[in-house]
GROMACS .gro file of N, CA, C and O in nm:
model
  336
    1MET      N    1   3.397   9.293  14.972
    1MET     CA    2   3.450   9.379  14.945
    1MET      C    3   3.597   9.307  14.875
    1MET      O    4   3.644   9.193  14.930
    2ARG      N    5   3.680   9.341  14.773
    2ARG     CA    6   3.756   9.264  14.724
    2ARG      C    7   3.889   9.373  14.756
    2ARG      O    8   3.887   9.559  14.712
    3GLY      N    9   4.012   9.370  14.808
    3GLY     CA   10   4.094   9.453  14.802
    3GLY      C   11   4.258   9.389  14.735
    3GLY      O   12   4.318   9.514  14.663
    4ASN      N   13   4.238   9.354  14.652
    4ASN     CA   14   4.355   9.310  14.605
    4ASN      C   15   4.289   9.339  14.373
    4ASN      O   16   4.205   9.273  14.350
    5LEU      N   17   4.381   9.443  14.359
    5LEU     CA   18   4.339   9.439  14.228
    5LEU      C   19   4.357   9.341  14.113
    5LEU      O   20   4.233   9.350  14.000
    6ALA      N   21   4.430   9.263  14.133
    6ALA     CA   22   4.394   9.129  14.098
    6ALA      C   23   4.272   9.059  14.073
    6ALA      O   24   4.262   8.987  13.992
    7ALA      N   25   4.266   9.045  14.183
    7ALA     CA   26   4.086   9.000  14.208
    7ALA      C   27   3.954   9.110  14.203
    7ALA      O   28   3.829   9.096  14.229
    8GLY      N   29   4.031   9.189  14.130
    8GLY     CA   30   3.862   9.298  14.098
    8GLY      C   31   3.876   9.404  14.217
    8GLY      O   32   3.791   9.493  14.157
    9GLY      N   33   3.966   9.439  14.256
    9GLY     CA   34   3.928   9.531  14.365
    9GLY      C   35   3.951   9.673  14.260
    9GLY      O   36   4.024   9.613  14.203
   10LYS      N   37   3.970   9.808  14.353
   10LYS     CA   38   3.988   9.923  14.251
   10LYS      C   39   4.054  10.060  14.377
   10LYS      O   40   4.050  10.040  14.444
   11GLY      N   41   4.196  10.079  14.240
   11GLY     CA   42   4.265  10.091  14.346
   11GLY      C   43   4.199  10.299  14.322
   11GLY      O   44   4.147  10.331  14.228
   12VAL      N   45   4.251  10.346  14.454
   12VAL     CA   46   4.217  10.531  14.439
   12VAL      C   47   4.273  10.578  14.489
   12VAL      O   48   4.352  10.562  14.589
   13ALA      N   49   4.332  10.653  14.419
   13ALA     CA   50   4.446  10.766  14.439
   13ALA      C   51   4.350  10.860  14.564
   13ALA      O   52   4.269  10.920  14.573
   14GLN      N   53   4.439  10.899  14.656
   14GLN     CA   54   4.477  10.935  14.812
   14GLN      C   55   4.612  11.083  14.809
   14GLN      O   56   4.695  11.005  14.793
   15PRO      N   57   4.547  11.152  14.865
   15PRO     CA   58   4.685  11.215  14.897
   15PRO      C   59   4.712  11.131  15.052
   15PRO      O   60   4.617  11.047  15.084
   16LEU      N   61   4.883  11.152  15.062
   16LEU     CA   62   4.916  11.080  15.159
   16LEU      C   63   4.898  11.133  15.254
   16LEU      O   64   4.877  11.291  15.312
   17SER      N   65   4.885  11.030  15.433
   17SER     CA   66   4.822  11.101  15.543
   17SER      C   67   4.977  11.135  15.558
   17SER      O   68   5.108  11.090  15.529
   18GLU      N   69   4.978  11.201  15.732
   18GLU     CA   70   5.127  11.172  15.788
   18GLU      C   71   5.093  11.090  15.828
   18GLU      O   72   5.256  11.045  15.842
   19ALA      N   73   5.016  10.967  15.829
   19ALA     CA   74   5.107  10.818  15.878
   19ALA      C   75   5.191  10.771  15.758
   19ALA      O   76   5.246  10.665  15.822
   20ASP      N   77   5.108  10.797  15.665
   20ASP     CA   78   5.207  10.744  15.541
   20ASP      C   79   5.330  10.773  15.571
   20ASP      O   80   5.430  10.705  15.500
   21LYS      N   81   5.327  10.923  15.547
   21LYS     CA   82   5.444  11.004  15.547
   21LYS      C   83   5.556  10.927  15.668
   21LYS      O   84   5.670  10.924  15.626
   22LYS      N   85   5.474  10.928  15.793
   22LYS     CA   86   5.602  10.873  15.911
   22LYS      C   87   5.637  10.759  15.869
   22LYS      O   88   5.762  10.687  15.881
   23ILE      N   89   5.546  10.675  15.783
   23ILE     CA   90   5.616  10.485  15.779
   23ILE      C   91   5.683  10.527  15.614
   23ILE      O   92   5.747  10.413  15.673
   24ALA      N   93   5.653  10.584  15.582
   24ALA     CA   94   5.789  10.601  15.460
   24ALA      C   95   5.910  10.661  15.502
   24ALA      O   96   5.984  10.629  15.426
   25ALA      N   97   5.910  10.726  15.615
   25ALA     CA   98   6.038  10.784  15.639
   25ALA      C   99   6.129  10.700  15.730
   25ALA      O  100   6.240  10.674  15.737
   26ALA      N  101   6.058  10.605  15.788
   26ALA     CA  102   6.118  10.496  15.860
   26ALA      C  103   6.125  10.381  15.785
   26ALA      O  104   6.271  10.318  15.825
   27ILE      N  105   6.081  10.384  15.675
   27ILE     CA  106   6.167  10.282  15.605
   27ILE      C  107   6.229  10.266  15.486
   27ILE      O  108   6.268  10.189  15.404
   28GLY      N  109   6.232  10.410  15.439
   28GLY     CA  110   6.311  10.478  15.312
   28GLY      C  111   6.416  10.439  15.335
   28GLY      O  112   6.443  10.355  15.219
   29PRO      N  113   6.488  10.457  15.385
   29PRO     CA  114   6.641  10.464  15.382
   29PRO      C  115   6.665  10.288  15.435
   29PRO      O  116   6.807  10.301  15.327
   30THR      N  117   6.604  10.208  15.470
   30THR     CA  118   6.688  10.090  15.476
   30THR      C  119   6.653  10.038  15.383
   30THR      O  120   6.716   9.937  15.280
   31LEU      N  121   6.528  10.101  15.287
   31LEU     CA  122   6.472  10.018  15.134
   31LEU      C  123   6.606  10.066  15.028
   31LEU      O  124   6.658   9.963  14.966
   32ARG      N  125   6.620  10.212  15.068
   32ARG     CA  126   6.748  10.290  14.976
   32ARG      C  127   6.857  10.171  14.995
   32ARG      O  128   6.883  10.191  14.864
   33ASP      N  129   6.879  10.189  15.100
   33ASP     CA  130   7.042  10.104  15.088
   33ASP      C  131   7.062   9.973  15.067
   33ASP      O  132   7.173   9.912  15.042
   34ARG      N  133   6.943   9.918  15.082
   34ARG     CA  134   6.945   9.759  15.005
   34ARG      C  135   6.921   9.784  14.849
   34ARG      O  136   6.876   9.704  14.804
   35GLY      N  137   6.937   9.901  14.805
   35GLY     CA  138   6.914   9.904  14.691
   35GLY      C  139   6.772   9.915  14.613
   35GLY      O  140   6.796   9.891  14.488
   36LEU      N  141   6.690   9.931  14.636
   36LEU     CA  142   6.549   9.904  14.644
   36LEU      C  143   6.512  10.023  14.566
   36LEU      O  144   6.497  10.165  14.596
   37LEU      N  145   6.500  10.064  14.433
   37LEU     CA  146   6.404  10.240  14.362
   37LEU      C  147   6.304  10.241  14.400
   37LEU      O  148   6.256  10.328  14.415
   38LEU      N  149   6.203  10.146  14.404
   38LEU     CA  150   6.078  10.101  14.334
   38LEU      C  151   6.025  10.004  14.448
   38LEU      O  152   6.058   9.919  14.413
   39VAL      N  153   5.927  10.062  14.538
   39VAL     CA  154   5.855   9.949  14.608
   39VAL      C  155   5.702  10.066  14.653
   39VAL      O  156   5.686  10.138  14.602
   40GLY      N  157   5.618   9.917  14.691
   40GLY     CA  158   5.496   9.945  14.698
   40GLY      C  159   5.462   9.929  14.836
   40GLY      O  160   5.555   9.837  14.867
   41ILE      N  161   5.388  10.035  14.910
   41ILE     CA  162   5.351   9.982  15.031
   41ILE      C  163   5.212   9.974  15.033
   41ILE      O  164   5.122  10.038  14.974
   42ASP      N  165   5.144   9.880  15.114
   42ASP     CA  166   5.032   9.894  15.155
   42ASP      C  167   4.967   9.949  15.276
   42ASP      O  168   5.094   9.846  15.397
   43VAL      N  169   4.925  10.016  15.288
   43VAL     CA  170   4.870  10.066  15.432
   43VAL      C  171   4.724  10.021  15.454
   43VAL      O  172   4.652  10.086  15.414
   44ILE      N  173   4.701   9.996  15.575
   44ILE     CA  174   4.571   9.994  15.632
   44ILE      C  175   4.573  10.072  15.757
   44ILE      O  176   4.636  10.060  15.897
   45GLY      N  177   4.456  10.206  15.774
   45GLY     CA  178   4.459  10.283  15.860
   45GLY      C  179   4.597  10.346  15.902
   45GLY      O  180   4.665  10.385  15.792
   46ASP      N  181   4.656  10.323  15.998
   46ASP     CA  182   4.806  10.381  16.030
   46ASP      C  183   4.854  10.241  15.995
   46ASP      O  184   5.008  10.286  16.111
   47THR      N  185   4.889  10.141  15.975
   47THR     CA  186   4.956  10.029  15.984
   47THR      C  187   5.003   9.990  15.846
   47THR      O  188   4.945   9.943  15.775
   48LEU      N  189   5.113   9.970  15.844
   48LEU     CA  190   5.202   9.904  15.766
   48LEU      C  191   5.173   9.742  15.745
   48LEU      O  192   5.177   9.700  15.829
   49THR      N  193   5.063   9.719  15.660
   49THR     CA  194   5.080   9.577  15.652
   49THR      C  195   5.179   9.508  15.567
   49THR      O  196   5.150   9.358  15.541
   50GLU      N  197   5.217   9.563  15.429
   50GLU     CA  198   5.341   9.491  15.330
   50GLU      C  199   5.369   9.582  15.251
   50GLU      O  200   5.356   9.699  15.244
   51ILE      N  201   5.498   9.559  15.225
   51ILE     CA  202   5.600   9.601  15.111
   51ILE      C  203   5.632   9.481  14.978
   51ILE      O  204   5.623   9.433  14.975
   52ASN      N  205   5.572   9.565  14.865
   52ASN     CA  206   5.593   9.507  14.761
   52ASN      C  207   5.730   9.570  14.725
   52ASN      O  208   5.712   9.630  14.650
   53VAL      N  209   5.812   9.459  14.691
   53VAL     CA  210   5.947   9.513  14.635
   53VAL      C  211   5.937   9.421  14.472
   53VAL      O  212   6.036   9.488  14.380
   54THR      N  213   5.884   9.380  14.419
   54THR     CA  214   5.844   9.302  14.318
   54THR      C  215   5.761   9.328  14.226
   54THR      O  216   5.795   9.274  14.050
   55SER      N  217   5.631   9.350  14.276
   55SER     CA  218   5.551   9.391  14.172
   55SER      C  219   5.439   9.526  14.216
   55SER      O  220   5.347   9.510  14.208
   56PRO      N  221   5.584   9.640  14.215
   56PRO     CA  222   5.472   9.733  14.284
   56PRO      C  223   5.353   9.770  14.181
   56PRO      O  224   5.393   9.813  14.045
   57THR      N  225   5.227   9.884  14.259
   57THR     CA  226   5.127   9.834  14.147
   57THR      C  227   5.109   9.992  14.144
   57THR      O  228   5.172  10.108  14.216
   58CYS      N  229   4.981  10.050  14.040
   58CYS     CA  230   4.868  10.145  14.087
   58CYS      C  231   4.945  10.271  13.953
   58CYS      O  232   4.917  10.379  14.031
   59PHE      N  233   5.009  10.242  13.941
   59PHE     CA  234   5.120  10.384  13.892
   59PHE      C  235   4.991  10.436  13.780
   59PHE      O  236   4.969  10.539  13.749
   60GLN      N  237   4.906  10.346  13.688
   60GLN     CA  238   4.835  10.363  13.620
   60GLN      C  239   4.718  10.441  13.665
   60GLN      O  240   4.665  10.540  13.581
   61GLU      N  241   4.709  10.348  13.785
   61GLU     CA  242   4.526  10.450  13.860
   61GLU      C  243   4.611  10.588  13.884
   61GLU      O  244   4.459  10.639  13.870
   62ILE      N  245   4.713  10.606  13.932
   62ILE     CA  246   4.759  10.740  13.988
   62ILE      C  247   4.772  10.807  13.863
   62ILE      O  248   4.693  10.946  13.866
   63THR      N  249   4.782  10.771  13.791
   63THR     CA  250   4.836  10.889  13.632
   63THR      C  251   4.643  10.950  13.591
   63THR      O  252   4.603  11.035  13.569
   64GLN      N  253   4.599  10.837  13.620
   64GLN     CA  254   4.475  10.841  13.526
   64GLN      C  255   4.372  10.933  13.616
   64GLN      O  256   4.342  10.990  13.576
   65GLN      N  257   4.393  10.844  13.751
   65GLN     CA  258   4.290  10.943  13.856
   65GLN      C  259   4.327  11.124  13.864
   65GLN      O  260   4.231  11.197  13.920
   66THR      N  261   4.455  11.166  13.862
   66THR     CA  262   4.524  11.256  13.867
   66THR      C  263   4.594  11.360  13.791
   66THR      O  264   4.621  11.440  13.834
   67GLY      N  265   4.612  11.268  13.700
   67GLY     CA  266   4.701  11.383  13.614
   67GLY      C  267   4.875  11.373  13.621
   67GLY      O  268   4.916  11.375  13.538
   68PHE      N  269   4.880  11.263  13.731
   68PHE     CA  270   5.030  11.271  13.826
   68PHE      C  271   5.118  11.192  13.740
   68PHE      O  272   5.032  11.083  13.744
   69ASP      N  273   5.191  11.177  13.644
   69ASP     CA  274   5.259  11.069  13.541
   69ASP      C  275   5.358  11.041  13.639
   69ASP      O  276   5.500  11.065  13.608
   70VAL      N  277   5.332  10.899  13.718
   70VAL     CA  278   5.396  10.830  13.799
   70VAL      C  279   5.572  10.811  13.716
   70VAL      O  280   5.644  10.790  13.818
   71ALA      N  281   5.495  10.703  13.639
   71ALA     CA  282   5.616  10.688  13.500
   71ALA      C  283   5.736  10.723  13.474
   71ALA      O  284   5.848  10.741  13.512
   72ARG      N  285   5.689  10.867  13.425
   72ARG     CA  286   5.778  10.938  13.378
   72ARG      C  287   5.871  11.024  13.509
   72ARG      O  288   6.009  11.058  13.535
   73VAL      N  289   5.773  11.018  13.636
   73VAL     CA  290   5.906  11.056  13.746
   73VAL      C  291   5.969  10.962  13.778
   73VAL      O  292   6.096  10.967  13.830
   74PHE      N  293   5.907  10.835  13.801
   74PHE     CA  294   6.032  10.697  13.846
   74PHE      C  295   6.122  10.709  13.701
   74PHE      O  296   6.255  10.687  13.764
   75VAL      N  297   6.096  10.731  13.599
   75VAL     CA  298   6.217  10.710  13.471
   75VAL      C  299   6.314  10.825  13.525
   75VAL      O  300   6.464  10.793  13.502
   76ASP      N  301   6.242  10.920  13.538
   76ASP     CA  302   6.335  11.061  13.531
   76ASP      C  303   6.402  11.047  13.704
   76ASP      O  304   6.542  11.070  13.689
   77ALA      N  305   6.405  11.004  13.760
   77ALA     CA  306   6.492  10.942  13.896
   77ALA      C  307   6.562  10.834  13.889
   77ALA      O  308   6.668  10.845  13.913
   78LEU      N  309   6.524  10.761  13.792
   78LEU     CA  310   6.618  10.632  13.749
   78LEU      C  311   6.733  10.660  13.700
   78LEU      O  312   6.872  10.608  13.721
   79GLU      N  313   6.696  10.738  13.619
   79GLU     CA  314   6.796  10.813  13.521
   79GLU      C  315   6.958  10.892  13.598
   79GLU      O  316   7.025  10.876  13.557
   80ARG      N  317   6.867  10.952  13.650
   80ARG     CA  318   6.942  11.051  13.799
   80ARG      C  319   7.043  10.970  13.859
   80ARG      O  320   7.152  10.985  13.856
   81ALA      N  321   6.999  10.848  13.912
   81ALA     CA  322   7.060  10.750  14.009
   81ALA      C  323   7.172  10.706  13.925
   81ALA      O  324   7.291  10.646  13.964
   82LEU      N  325   7.123  10.617  13.766
   82LEU     CA  326   7.256  10.573  13.688
   82LEU      C  327   7.374  10.663  13.644
   82LEU      O  328   7.454  10.630  13.623
   83ALA      N  329   7.305  10.762  13.653
   83ALA     CA  330   7.403  10.871  13.603
   83ALA      C  331   7.484  10.959  13.709
   83ALA      O  332   7.624  11.002  13.679
   84ALA      N  333   7.479  10.887  13.849
   84ALA     CA  334   7.589  10.949  13.948
   84ALA      C  335   7.638  10.871  13.983
   84ALA      O  336   7.702  10.738  13.950
   0.00000   0.00000   0.00000
């Protein structure tokens, strides 16, 4: 089984679990305070295993699988942040 996209793994879009939301709420403020506007997190089960700050992935996979335009939402948020 491959878990890394670059090694042949497959990204599958899923709704966020309550554990995912709890992790995001716990680390989000610190990441924001450090000026990080876009990060990816890897979660296995209910455990945060990695924070990707240089190459968050899966914009394409999420958009293709759900129709939710992740890149557009990010660019809109970035433009709002720069205008403030």
